[in-house]
């Protein structure tokens, strides 16, 4: 049986600094408290006990599917919100079931239903600046040409979004909560709210921060619970869900050092429906690929600091398409607060926001990707740490 490598969600990272009060950007920065933000890691070989993901080949008869399930003494678990192209089986022994299923001619693939759980990854760097990322990427100049569209959505697939936050409440759509199986994707962790603010916080409202795509709406999709735990099946289903309900852009500030056909198929499904997918490159500071960022139909995003230097934690290599600010990024946080976080998780929504600006101009996903990559600035490390360099929003919207 092929149990995949260690999986690490790039839910960034860190020790952050949070104002005790929800204050606008212009307010004096003081009275900060240090809070711990949990990243999410997956322990090696850790998967949901007694659960196997199986994808049957096309045109396999229902009776053959049933006999295959019976051959491993399995039980098909009920499908959730999304009608998946795979099934989840309840089995007695995961490894033995997969070994047997992989030999069955009716089966395209079988793999464990991986579980994502939290681990601590501290970073106590404090950078005394709010939104250098907007200026470093020339997004403030891009707004003269494009600000996104209120008829379009960025799907933030994450820990949920605090849709009551004053910088998010007027533009956040409550999508599906795959954790609790309802339509209340409230963020009980904080990571998703921070990501959402970077991508598309309310702008020009005399409050807090400015989002990269000021006019684009946020589709909140929750796949991780309050403990930072969620399944591969929910993440794959959430990508399909976001594509089906019409999201133009999907941000995935998560990932794994793994090989999973289930996730690859979900990404391809969304891309083929015209969606732009953007994902964090990971925070291990290594050249090793990180999925889904490394997939051909995803824009992989690494992180740089305010001086356009590669962030020490950022994964790198020519498999990384572009880089964006990801060190000490200020954004929205539950409880009407704003905090600084660092990570490729923070870099990814800058690119997702830029993709939304371009989508608002009526471009296809292929055209959006070309504009982002071909106009990126060749900062230090381009060609080594990333293929194209740091995004340039102003040049992209004029490309």
Coordinates of C-alpha atoms in Angstrom, one line a residue:
X1 CA 0.0 0.0 0.0
X2 CA 1.2 3.5 -0.8
X3 CA 0.7 5.7 2.3
X4 CA 1.6 9.2 1.3
X5 CA 4.3 11.4 2.8
X6 CA 4.0 13.8 5.7
X7 CA 1.3 16.4 5.0
X8 CA 1.7 20.0 6.1
X9 CA -1.0 22.6 5.8
X10 CA 0.4 26.0 5.2
X11 CA -2.0 27.7 7.5
X12 CA 0.7 30.1 8.3
X13 CA 2.4 30.0 11.1
X14 CA 3.1 32.1 13.8
X15 CA 3.3 34.4 16.7
X16 CA 1.3 37.5 15.8
X17 CA 0.7 40.9 17.3
X18 CA -2.9 41.9 17.8
X19 CA -4.3 45.3 18.7
X20 CA -6.4 45.1 21.8
X21 CA -8.9 47.3 20.1
X22 CA -10.2 47.2 16.5
X23 CA -8.5 50.4 15.3
X24 CA -8.2 51.9 11.8
X25 CA -4.8 51.8 10.0
X26 CA -4.1 55.4 10.8
X27 CA -4.4 54.9 14.5
X28 CA -1.2 54.8 16.5
X29 CA 0.1 51.3 16.9
X30 CA 0.3 50.5 20.5
X31 CA -1.0 48.1 23.2
X32 CA -0.3 45.1 21.1
X33 CA -0.7 41.6 22.7
X34 CA 1.2 38.6 21.5
X35 CA -1.0 35.7 20.4
X36 CA -0.2 32.3 19.1
X37 CA -1.5 31.3 15.7
X38 CA -1.5 27.6 15.0
X39 CA -0.3 26.2 11.7
X40 CA -1.8 22.9 10.6
X41 CA 0.3 19.8 10.1
X42 CA -0.6 16.3 9.2
X43 CA 1.3 13.5 11.1
X44 CA 2.9 10.9 8.9
X45 CA 0.5 8.1 8.0
X46 CA -2.3 9.7 10.0
X47 CA -5.7 9.2 8.4
X48 CA -9.3 8.8 9.5
X49 CA -9.6 5.5 11.2
X50 CA -11.5 2.9 9.1
X51 CA -12.0 5.2 6.0
X52 CA -10.8 4.7 2.5
X53 CA -11.4 6.9 -0.6
X54 CA -12.0 4.9 -3.7
X55 CA -12.6 6.1 -7.3
X56 CA -14.2 3.6 -9.7
X57 CA -13.3 3.7 -13.3
X58 CA -15.8 5.2 -15.8
X59 CA -18.7 3.0 -17.0
X60 CA -18.2 0.5 -14.2
X61 CA -21.6 -1.1 -13.5
X62 CA -23.3 -0.4 -10.1
X63 CA -23.4 -4.1 -9.4
X64 CA -19.6 -4.3 -10.0
X65 CA -19.1 -1.4 -7.6
X66 CA -21.2 -3.1 -5.0
X67 CA -19.3 -6.4 -5.3
X68 CA -16.0 -4.5 -5.1
X69 CA -17.1 -2.8 -1.9
X70 CA -18.2 -6.1 -0.5
X71 CA -14.9 -7.7 -1.4
X72 CA -13.2 -5.5 1.3
X73 CA -16.1 -5.9 3.7
X74 CA -16.8 -2.2 3.2
X75 CA -19.7 0.1 3.6
X76 CA -20.3 3.2 1.5
X77 CA -20.7 6.3 3.7
X78 CA -23.4 8.8 2.8
X79 CA -22.3 11.6 0.4
X80 CA -22.4 15.1 1.7
X81 CA -23.3 18.4 0.1
X82 CA -21.3 17.7 -3.1
X83 CA -21.9 14.7 -5.3
X84 CA -18.4 13.5 -5.4
X85 CA -16.8 11.4 -8.2
X86 CA -15.3 9.2 -5.4
X87 CA -16.8 7.2 -2.6
X88 CA -15.7 7.0 1.0
X89 CA -15.8 3.4 2.4
X90 CA -16.0 2.3 6.0
X91 CA -13.6 -0.6 6.4
X92 CA -12.0 -2.6 9.1
X93 CA -8.4 -2.3 8.0
X94 CA -7.4 0.7 5.9
X95 CA -4.0 -0.6 4.6
X96 CA -5.4 -4.1 3.7
X97 CA -8.4 -2.6 2.0
X98 CA -6.3 -0.2 -0.1
X99 CA -3.9 -3.0 -1.1
X100 CA -6.8 -5.1 -2.3
X101 CA -8.7 -2.3 -4.0
X102 CA -5.6 -1.2 -6.0
X103 CA -5.5 -4.7 -7.6
X104 CA -9.2 -4.6 -8.5
X105 CA -9.8 -3.9 -12.3
X106 CA -12.9 -1.8 -11.5
X107 CA -10.9 0.7 -9.4
X108 CA -9.1 3.8 -10.7
X109 CA -7.4 4.6 -7.4
X110 CA -7.7 4.1 -3.7
X111 CA -6.1 6.1 -0.9
X112 CA -6.5 7.0 2.8
X113 CA -8.8 9.8 3.9
X114 CA -6.1 12.0 5.4
X115 CA -6.7 14.1 8.5
X116 CA -5.2 17.6 9.0
X117 CA -4.4 18.6 12.6
X118 CA -2.6 21.5 14.3
X119 CA 0.9 21.9 15.4
X120 CA 2.8 24.9 16.7
X121 CA 5.1 26.9 14.3
X122 CA 6.2 30.1 16.1
X123 CA 7.5 33.2 14.4
X124 CA 8.1 36.2 16.7
X125 CA 9.2 38.7 14.1
X126 CA 7.4 42.0 14.3
X127 CA 7.4 44.5 11.5
X128 CA 6.2 48.0 12.3
X129 CA 4.1 48.5 9.1
X130 CA 0.6 47.8 8.1
X131 CA 0.1 47.3 4.4
X132 CA 3.4 47.5 2.6
X133 CA 2.1 44.6 0.4
X134 CA -0.4 46.7 -1.4
X135 CA 2.3 49.2 -2.4
X136 CA 5.1 46.7 -3.1
X137 CA 2.8 45.0 -5.6
X138 CA 1.6 48.3 -7.1
X139 CA -2.0 47.3 -6.4
X140 CA -2.8 50.9 -5.4
X141 CA -2.1 51.9 -9.0
X142 CA -4.0 49.0 -10.4
X143 CA -7.1 50.3 -8.8
X144 CA -7.2 53.1 -11.3
X145 CA -8.0 50.5 -13.9
X146 CA -9.6 47.6 -12.1
X147 CA -11.2 47.0 -8.7
X148 CA -12.9 43.6 -9.3
X149 CA -16.6 43.1 -9.7
X150 CA -19.4 42.8 -7.1
X151 CA -21.0 40.1 -9.3
X152 CA -17.9 37.9 -8.8
X153 CA -16.5 35.9 -5.9
X154 CA -13.2 34.7 -4.4
X155 CA -13.8 31.4 -2.6
X156 CA -11.7 31.3 0.6
X157 CA -11.5 27.6 1.4
X158 CA -10.1 27.6 4.9
X159 CA -11.1 27.7 8.6
X160 CA -14.2 29.8 7.7
X161 CA -14.5 33.6 7.8
X162 CA -15.8 35.9 10.5
X163 CA -18.6 37.4 8.5
X164 CA -19.4 39.8 11.3
X165 CA -16.1 41.6 11.1
X166 CA -16.6 45.3 10.1
X167 CA -14.2 45.0 7.3
X168 CA -15.9 41.8 5.9
X169 CA -19.5 41.9 6.9
X170 CA -20.8 43.8 3.9
X171 CA -19.3 41.5 1.2
X172 CA -19.0 38.0 2.6
X173 CA -21.3 35.3 1.3
X174 CA -22.0 32.4 3.7
X175 CA -21.0 29.3 1.7
X176 CA -21.1 25.8 2.9
X177 CA -19.5 24.5 6.1
X178 CA -18.2 21.1 5.4
X179 CA -17.3 20.6 9.0
X180 CA -20.8 21.0 10.5
X181 CA -22.7 20.4 7.2
X182 CA -24.6 23.6 7.3
X183 CA -24.4 27.1 5.9
X184 CA -22.7 28.8 8.8
X185 CA -19.0 29.0 7.9
X186 CA -18.0 31.1 11.0
X187 CA -14.3 31.1 11.6
X188 CA -13.4 29.6 15.0
X189 CA -9.7 29.7 14.4
X190 CA -8.7 33.0 12.7
X191 CA -6.6 31.9 9.8
X192 CA -9.4 32.1 7.2
X193 CA -10.5 35.5 8.3
X194 CA -7.0 36.9 7.9
X195 CA -6.7 35.4 4.4
X196 CA -10.1 36.8 3.4
X197 CA -9.1 40.3 4.4
X198 CA -5.9 40.3 2.4
X199 CA -7.8 39.1 -0.7
X200 CA -10.9 41.4 -0.5
X201 CA -11.5 43.3 2.7
X202 CA -14.0 46.2 2.4
X203 CA -12.1 49.2 1.1
X204 CA -12.6 53.0 1.3
X205 CA -14.9 52.5 4.3
X206 CA -12.7 54.5 6.8
X207 CA -12.2 51.3 8.7
X208 CA -9.2 48.9 9.1
X209 CA -7.4 47.7 6.0
X210 CA -7.9 47.6 2.2
X211 CA -8.4 44.4 0.3
X212 CA -6.5 43.6 -2.9
X213 CA -9.8 43.2 -4.8
X214 CA -12.0 45.9 -3.3
X215 CA -15.2 45.2 -5.2
X216 CA -15.1 41.4 -5.4
X217 CA -17.1 39.4 -2.9
X218 CA -15.9 36.7 -0.6
X219 CA -17.4 33.2 -0.6
X220 CA -16.6 31.7 2.8
X221 CA -16.1 27.9 2.7
X222 CA -15.2 26.1 5.9
X223 CA -13.2 22.8 5.7
X224 CA -11.3 22.9 9.0
X225 CA -12.8 22.9 12.5
X226 CA -11.9 24.9 15.6
X227 CA -9.0 22.5 16.3
X228 CA -7.7 22.9 12.7
X229 CA -8.7 19.4 11.8
X230 CA -10.3 18.5 8.5
X231 CA -10.4 15.7 5.9
X232 CA -9.0 15.4 2.4
X233 CA -12.5 14.5 1.2
X234 CA -13.9 17.7 2.5
X235 CA -11.2 19.8 0.9
X236 CA -11.7 18.1 -2.5
X237 CA -15.5 18.4 -2.2
X238 CA -15.2 22.1 -1.3
X239 CA -13.2 22.9 -4.4
X240 CA -15.9 21.3 -6.6
X241 CA -18.6 23.1 -4.6
X242 CA -16.9 26.5 -5.1
X243 CA -16.6 25.9 -8.8
X244 CA -20.3 24.7 -9.1
X245 CA -21.7 27.8 -7.3
X246 CA -19.8 30.1 -9.6
X247 CA -16.7 31.3 -7.8
X248 CA -14.3 32.9 -10.3
X249 CA -11.2 32.5 -8.1
X250 CA -10.4 29.9 -5.4
X251 CA -7.7 30.6 -2.7
X252 CA -6.1 27.6 -1.0
X253 CA -3.8 28.7 1.8
X254 CA -3.3 25.0 2.6
X255 CA -1.7 22.0 1.1
X256 CA 0.4 18.9 1.6
X257 CA 3.7 17.3 0.8
X258 CA 1.9 14.3 -0.7
X259 CA 0.5 12.7 -3.8
X260 CA -3.3 12.5 -3.8
X261 CA -5.4 11.8 -6.9
X262 CA -8.5 12.9 -5.1
X263 CA -7.2 16.5 -4.8
X264 CA -5.7 16.6 -8.3
X265 CA -9.1 15.6 -9.8
X266 CA -10.9 18.3 -7.8
X267 CA -8.4 20.9 -9.0
X268 CA -8.8 19.9 -12.6
X269 CA -12.6 19.9 -12.3
X270 CA -12.6 23.5 -11.1
X271 CA -10.0 24.6 -13.7
X272 CA -12.1 23.1 -16.5
X273 CA -15.0 25.2 -15.4
X274 CA -13.0 28.3 -15.8
X275 CA -11.9 28.9 -12.2
X276 CA -8.5 30.4 -11.3
X277 CA -6.9 28.4 -8.5
X278 CA -4.2 29.9 -6.3
X279 CA -2.4 28.1 -3.6
X280 CA 0.3 28.6 -1.0
X281 CA 3.7 27.0 -1.7
X282 CA 4.3 25.9 1.9
X283 CA 6.4 27.1 4.9
X284 CA 9.1 24.5 5.3
X285 CA 11.9 26.5 3.6
X286 CA 12.6 23.7 1.2
X287 CA 12.7 23.1 -2.6
X288 CA 10.3 20.1 -2.2
X289 CA 7.0 20.5 -4.0
X290 CA 3.8 21.2 -2.1
X291 CA 0.4 20.2 -3.3
X292 CA -2.0 21.5 -4.7
X293 CA 0.3 24.4 -5.4
X294 CA 2.6 22.4 -7.6
X295 CA -0.3 21.1 -9.8
X296 CA -0.2 22.5 -13.4
X297 CA -3.6 24.1 -13.1
X298 CA -2.8 26.0 -9.9
X299 CA -0.8 29.2 -9.5
X300 CA 1.9 28.4 -6.8
X301 CA 2.7 31.3 -4.6
X302 CA 5.9 31.8 -2.4
X303 CA 6.5 34.5 0.1
X304 CA 8.9 37.5 0.2
X305 CA 9.4 40.2 2.8
X306 CA 9.0 44.0 2.5
X307 CA 12.4 44.2 0.7
X308 CA 11.4 41.6 -1.9
X309 CA 13.7 39.0 -0.3
X310 CA 12.6 35.4 -0.1
X311 CA 11.0 34.7 3.3
X312 CA 13.1 32.3 5.3
X313 CA 10.2 29.9 5.7
X314 CA 9.0 29.9 2.1
X315 CA 9.3 26.8 0.0
X316 CA 11.0 27.6 -3.3
X317 CA 12.0 26.3 -6.7
X318 CA 11.0 26.8 -10.3
X319 CA 7.8 24.9 -9.5
X320 CA 6.7 28.1 -7.6
X321 CA 5.2 30.4 -10.2
X322 CA 5.2 33.8 -8.5
X323 CA 5.9 35.3 -5.1
X324 CA 4.0 37.9 -3.1
X325 CA 4.4 39.7 0.3
X326 CA 4.1 37.2 3.1
X327 CA 6.0 38.5 6.1
X328 CA 4.3 40.5 8.9
X329 CA 1.1 41.0 6.9
X330 CA -1.7 42.9 8.7
X331 CA -5.3 41.8 8.1
X332 CA -8.6 41.1 9.6
X333 CA -9.1 38.7 12.6
X334 CA -12.1 37.5 14.6
X335 CA -13.3 39.7 17.4
X336 CA -13.2 42.9 15.2
X337 CA -9.4 42.8 15.5
X338 CA -6.4 43.1 13.1
X339 CA -3.3 41.1 13.5
X340 CA 0.1 40.5 11.8
X341 CA 0.7 37.0 10.4
X342 CA 3.5 35.6 8.2
X343 CA 3.5 32.7 5.8
X344 CA 2.8 31.7 2.2
X345 CA -0.8 31.5 3.4
X346 CA -0.7 35.3 3.5
X347 CA 1.1 35.6 0.1
X348 CA -1.5 33.5 -1.7
X349 CA -4.5 35.8 -1.2
X350 CA -2.6 38.7 -2.7
X351 CA -2.4 36.7 -5.9
X352 CA -6.0 35.5 -5.6
X353 CA -7.0 39.2 -5.2
X354 CA -5.1 40.1 -8.3
X355 CA -6.8 37.2 -10.2
X356 CA -10.1 38.7 -9.1
X357 CA -9.1 42.1 -10.6
X358 CA -8.3 40.4 -13.8
X359 CA -11.4 38.3 -13.8
X360 CA -13.4 41.4 -13.4
X361 CA -12.0 42.6 -16.7
X362 CA -13.7 39.6 -18.4
X363 CA -10.6 37.4 -18.9
X364 CA -10.5 33.6 -19.0
X365 CA -8.5 31.6 -16.4
X366 CA -5.8 31.1 -19.0
X367 CA -5.6 34.8 -19.7
X368 CA -5.5 35.6 -16.0
X369 CA -2.7 33.3 -15.4
X370 CA -0.7 34.7 -18.3
X371 CA -1.2 38.3 -17.1
X372 CA -0.1 37.5 -13.6
X373 CA 3.0 35.5 -14.6
X374 CA 4.2 37.5 -17.6
X375 CA 4.1 40.8 -15.9
X376 CA 5.7 39.7 -12.6
X377 CA 8.9 41.7 -11.6
X378 CA 12.2 39.8 -11.6
X379 CA 13.1 40.4 -8.0
X380 CA 16.2 38.7 -6.4
X381 CA 16.0 34.9 -6.7
X382 CA 13.7 34.9 -9.8
X383 CA 14.6 31.8 -11.8
X384 CA 15.7 30.0 -8.6
X385 CA 13.1 30.7 -5.9
X386 CA 10.3 31.2 -8.4
X387 CA 9.8 31.0 -12.1
X388 CA 8.4 34.5 -12.7
X389 CA 9.1 36.7 -9.7
X390 CA 7.0 39.1 -7.6
X391 CA 3.5 40.0 -8.8
X392 CA 3.0 43.5 -10.3
X393 CA -0.8 44.2 -10.1
X394 CA -0.5 47.5 -12.1
X395 CA 1.2 45.9 -15.0
X396 CA -1.0 42.8 -14.9
X397 CA -4.3 44.8 -15.2
X398 CA -2.9 46.7 -18.2
X399 CA -1.4 43.6 -19.9

